[in-house]
Short mmCIF file of C-alpha atoms in Angstrom, two decimals:
data_model
loop_
_atom_site.label_atom_id
_atom_site.label_comp_id
_atom_site.label_asym_id
_atom_site.label_seq_id
_atom_site.Cartn_x
_atom_site.Cartn_y
_atom_site.Cartn_z
CA MET A 21 0.00 0.00 0.00
CA LYS A 22 2.90 2.35 0.73
CA LYS A 23 4.34 1.74 -2.75
CA LEU A 24 1.02 2.62 -4.35
CA TYR A 25 0.77 5.77 -2.24
CA CYS A 26 4.34 6.80 -3.22
CA ALA A 27 3.56 6.20 -6.88
CA PHE A 28 0.54 8.52 -6.66
CA LEU A 29 2.72 11.18 -5.05
CA LEU A 30 5.43 10.92 -7.73
CA LEU A 31 3.03 10.94 -10.68
CA PRO A 32 2.21 14.69 -10.50
CA ILE A 33 5.92 15.49 -10.16
CA THR A 34 6.84 13.59 -13.33
CA ILE A 35 3.93 15.12 -15.24
CA TYR A 36 4.98 18.60 -14.07
CA ALA A 37 8.61 17.93 -15.08
CA GLN A 38 7.51 16.95 -18.61
CA GLU A 39 5.21 19.99 -18.89
CA ASN A 40 7.97 22.24 -17.54
CA THR A 41 10.41 20.97 -20.24
CA ASN A 42 7.78 21.58 -22.93
CA THR A 43 7.09 25.09 -21.57
CA VAL A 44 10.79 25.95 -21.49
CA LEU A 45 11.20 24.80 -25.11
CA GLN A 46 8.06 26.65 -26.21
CA ASN A 47 9.50 29.89 -24.85
CA LYS A 48 12.69 29.42 -26.90
CA LYS A 49 11.77 30.35 -30.48
CA ASN A 50 15.11 30.28 -32.38
CA GLU A 51 17.64 27.58 -33.18
CA PHE A 52 21.00 27.41 -34.99
CA ARG A 53 22.43 24.08 -36.20
CA VAL A 54 25.59 22.71 -37.82
CA ASP A 55 25.53 19.51 -39.91
CA VAL A 56 28.28 17.28 -38.49
CA LEU A 57 27.72 14.43 -40.98
CA SER A 58 28.16 16.65 -44.06
CA ALA A 59 31.31 18.21 -42.62
CA ILE A 60 32.94 14.84 -41.95
CA VAL A 61 31.77 12.78 -44.93
CA TYR A 62 31.32 15.32 -47.73
CA THR A 63 33.62 18.15 -46.52
CA LYS A 64 30.62 20.43 -46.88
CA ALA A 65 29.82 23.37 -44.59
CA SER A 66 26.12 23.24 -43.74
CA LEU A 67 24.44 25.75 -41.41
CA SER A 68 20.75 26.03 -40.48
CA TYR A 69 18.45 28.48 -38.73
CA GLU A 70 14.92 27.58 -37.56
CA ARG A 71 12.12 29.72 -36.08
CA PHE A 72 9.38 28.00 -34.05
CA PHE A 73 5.73 29.07 -33.87
CA ALA A 74 3.15 28.52 -31.11
CA ASN A 75 1.60 25.53 -32.87
CA ASP A 76 3.48 22.54 -34.35
CA PHE A 77 4.90 24.51 -37.30
CA SER A 78 8.35 25.98 -37.79
CA THR A 79 10.20 27.54 -40.69
CA GLY A 80 13.82 28.13 -41.50
CA PHE A 81 16.61 27.85 -44.01
CA ASN A 82 19.74 25.80 -44.60
CA VAL A 83 22.88 26.99 -46.41
CA ASN A 84 25.51 24.60 -47.85
CA PHE A 85 28.92 25.32 -49.36
CA SER A 86 31.04 22.52 -50.79
CA ASN A 87 34.57 22.29 -52.12
CA SER A 88 35.26 18.56 -51.83
CA ASN A 89 38.56 17.38 -53.27
CA LYS A 90 37.05 13.98 -54.13
CA LEU A 91 34.12 15.51 -56.06
CA ASN A 92 36.42 17.99 -57.81
CA GLU A 93 38.79 15.17 -58.85
CA ASP A 94 35.88 13.08 -60.16
CA PHE A 95 34.65 16.13 -62.08
CA ASP A 96 38.11 16.88 -63.56
CA ASN A 97 38.72 13.22 -64.48
CA GLY A 98 35.39 12.92 -66.30
CA TYR A 99 33.55 10.63 -63.85
CA ARG A 100 30.79 13.18 -63.35
CA ASN A 101 29.52 16.04 -65.48
CA ASN A 102 28.44 18.37 -62.67
CA VAL A 103 29.63 19.22 -59.18
CA PRO A 104 27.41 21.14 -56.72
CA LYS A 105 29.10 24.11 -55.02
CA PHE A 106 26.31 25.87 -53.07
CA GLU A 107 22.74 25.34 -51.96
CA PHE A 108 20.13 27.51 -50.19
CA ASN A 109 17.15 25.56 -48.80
CA PRO A 110 14.17 27.38 -47.23
CA TYR A 111 11.76 24.97 -45.51
CA ILE A 112 8.52 24.59 -43.57
CA ARG A 113 8.22 21.86 -40.93
CA TYR A 114 5.39 20.22 -39.07
CA ALA A 115 5.97 18.27 -35.83
CA LEU A 116 4.30 14.85 -36.05
CA SER A 117 4.67 14.07 -32.32
CA LYS A 118 3.08 15.93 -29.39
CA SER A 119 6.23 16.12 -27.25
CA LYS A 120 8.34 19.24 -27.68
CA SER A 121 11.55 17.62 -26.42
CA ARG A 122 11.59 14.55 -28.73
CA TYR A 123 9.59 14.40 -31.92
CA TYR A 124 9.34 13.29 -35.54
CA PHE A 125 8.75 15.92 -38.20
CA ALA A 126 7.87 16.26 -41.88
CA GLU A 127 9.29 19.02 -44.04
CA ILE A 128 8.75 20.61 -47.45
CA PHE A 129 11.77 22.44 -48.83
CA GLY A 130 12.85 24.48 -51.80
CA SER A 131 16.38 24.47 -53.13
CA TYR A 132 18.29 27.15 -54.99
CA ASN A 133 21.53 25.42 -55.98
CA GLY A 134 24.46 25.86 -58.32
CA GLY A 135 27.86 24.61 -59.27
CA ASP A 136 30.10 23.64 -62.18
CA TYR A 137 29.04 21.78 -65.33
CA LYS A 138 31.22 20.15 -67.96
CA GLU A 139 30.31 18.84 -71.41
CA ILE A 140 32.09 17.67 -74.56
CA VAL A 141 31.31 19.91 -77.52
CA ARG A 142 32.14 19.70 -81.21
CA VAL A 143 34.05 22.66 -82.61
CA SER A 144 33.74 23.31 -86.32
CA GLY A 145 36.35 25.35 -88.14
CA MET A 146 36.54 26.51 -91.75
CA ALA A 147 40.26 25.99 -92.27
CA GLN A 148 40.71 22.96 -90.02
CA PRO A 149 38.83 19.73 -89.41
CA ASP A 150 36.19 19.48 -86.69
CA TYR A 151 37.39 18.45 -83.23
CA TYR A 152 35.94 17.84 -79.77
CA THR A 153 36.85 19.69 -76.60
CA THR A 154 35.67 19.91 -73.02
CA GLN A 155 33.75 23.04 -72.14
CA LYS A 156 33.16 24.06 -68.51
CA SER A 157 30.38 26.38 -67.37
CA LYS A 158 28.34 27.26 -64.29
CA TYR A 159 24.76 26.18 -63.57
CA THR A 160 22.00 27.32 -61.22
CA ASP A 161 18.68 25.63 -60.63
CA PHE A 162 15.63 25.60 -58.39
CA GLY A 163 14.12 22.41 -56.95
CA LEU A 164 11.44 21.17 -54.57
CA GLY A 165 11.45 18.23 -52.19
CA GLY A 166 10.35 16.67 -48.93
CA SER A 167 12.08 15.31 -45.83
CA LEU A 168 11.40 13.32 -42.69
CA GLY A 169 13.39 13.62 -39.50
CA TYR A 170 13.71 13.15 -35.77
CA LYS A 171 14.81 15.78 -33.25
CA MET A 172 15.62 15.54 -29.55
CA TYR A 173 16.76 18.07 -26.96
CA PHE A 174 19.19 17.75 -24.08
CA LYS A 175 19.46 20.26 -21.21
CA ASP A 176 16.52 22.24 -22.72
CA SER A 177 18.78 23.85 -25.35
CA ILE A 178 21.09 21.36 -27.09
CA ALA A 179 19.46 19.84 -30.19
CA LEU A 180 20.35 16.63 -32.01
CA GLU A 181 18.57 16.17 -35.34
CA PHE A 182 18.60 13.45 -38.00
CA ILE A 183 17.04 14.27 -41.38
CA VAL A 184 16.60 12.41 -44.69
CA GLY A 185 14.96 13.99 -47.72
CA PHE A 186 15.00 14.08 -51.49
CA GLY A 187 13.73 16.34 -54.23
CA SER A 188 14.16 17.19 -57.88
CA ASN A 189 15.61 20.16 -59.75
CA LEU A 190 13.05 21.80 -62.02
CA THR A 191 14.38 24.51 -64.34
CA ASN A 192 17.87 23.66 -65.68
CA ARG A 193 17.78 19.88 -65.80
CA ASP A 194 20.21 19.48 -68.69
CA LYS A 195 23.10 20.85 -66.57
CA SER A 196 22.09 20.44 -62.92
CA PRO A 197 21.80 17.17 -60.95
CA ASP A 198 18.42 15.49 -61.36
CA VAL A 199 18.11 14.62 -57.64
CA ILE A 200 18.80 16.90 -54.70
CA SER A 201 19.13 15.46 -51.21
CA ARG A 202 18.94 16.62 -47.61
CA VAL A 203 20.67 14.07 -45.42
CA GLY A 204 22.25 15.17 -42.19
CA LEU A 205 23.07 14.71 -38.54
CA ASN A 206 22.80 18.18 -37.00
CA LEU A 207 23.90 19.58 -33.66
CA GLY A 208 22.23 22.78 -32.59
CA TYR A 209 21.46 25.30 -29.89
CA ARG A 210 17.94 26.59 -29.16
CA PHE A 211 17.46 29.99 -27.55
#
């Protein structure tokens, strides 16, 4: 009987602790994140900002800059015809779980991206025979996509986020990559 009585006494405390964590997070409306996975695997700098609203929605943007030696070598050696250099991704998110400290989310994002493009072109000359050469140029494109992810908070401010998403470029498909991706393991701070 004493154990049951103690359990009833502890139940309001645990409920209050969970509500207190949710209230603290609801009062913090801004968050900055750094993508650790992209920095280690792809040597890409990826930074994000997110603004939270009173309901389950949030909005933000992600900025990527890449100068990977491996991708540049593959591009120069002819293994790929384009290499992404930058990306700007505005997004809108919806929290799929009720908890504010650990939740799944769905996201719709846009992508303004650009980089280098290389193609083999035929050069015709009047005095000399035709020949082929490699021509490099820049590309920019706009795409749309969707993502799913999971976010959790530690100490009411430290965020850990895992996200996976894919989309498609829409306007300059002959030069830009067909598929754009948002895959990351982000560490952040909410304030």
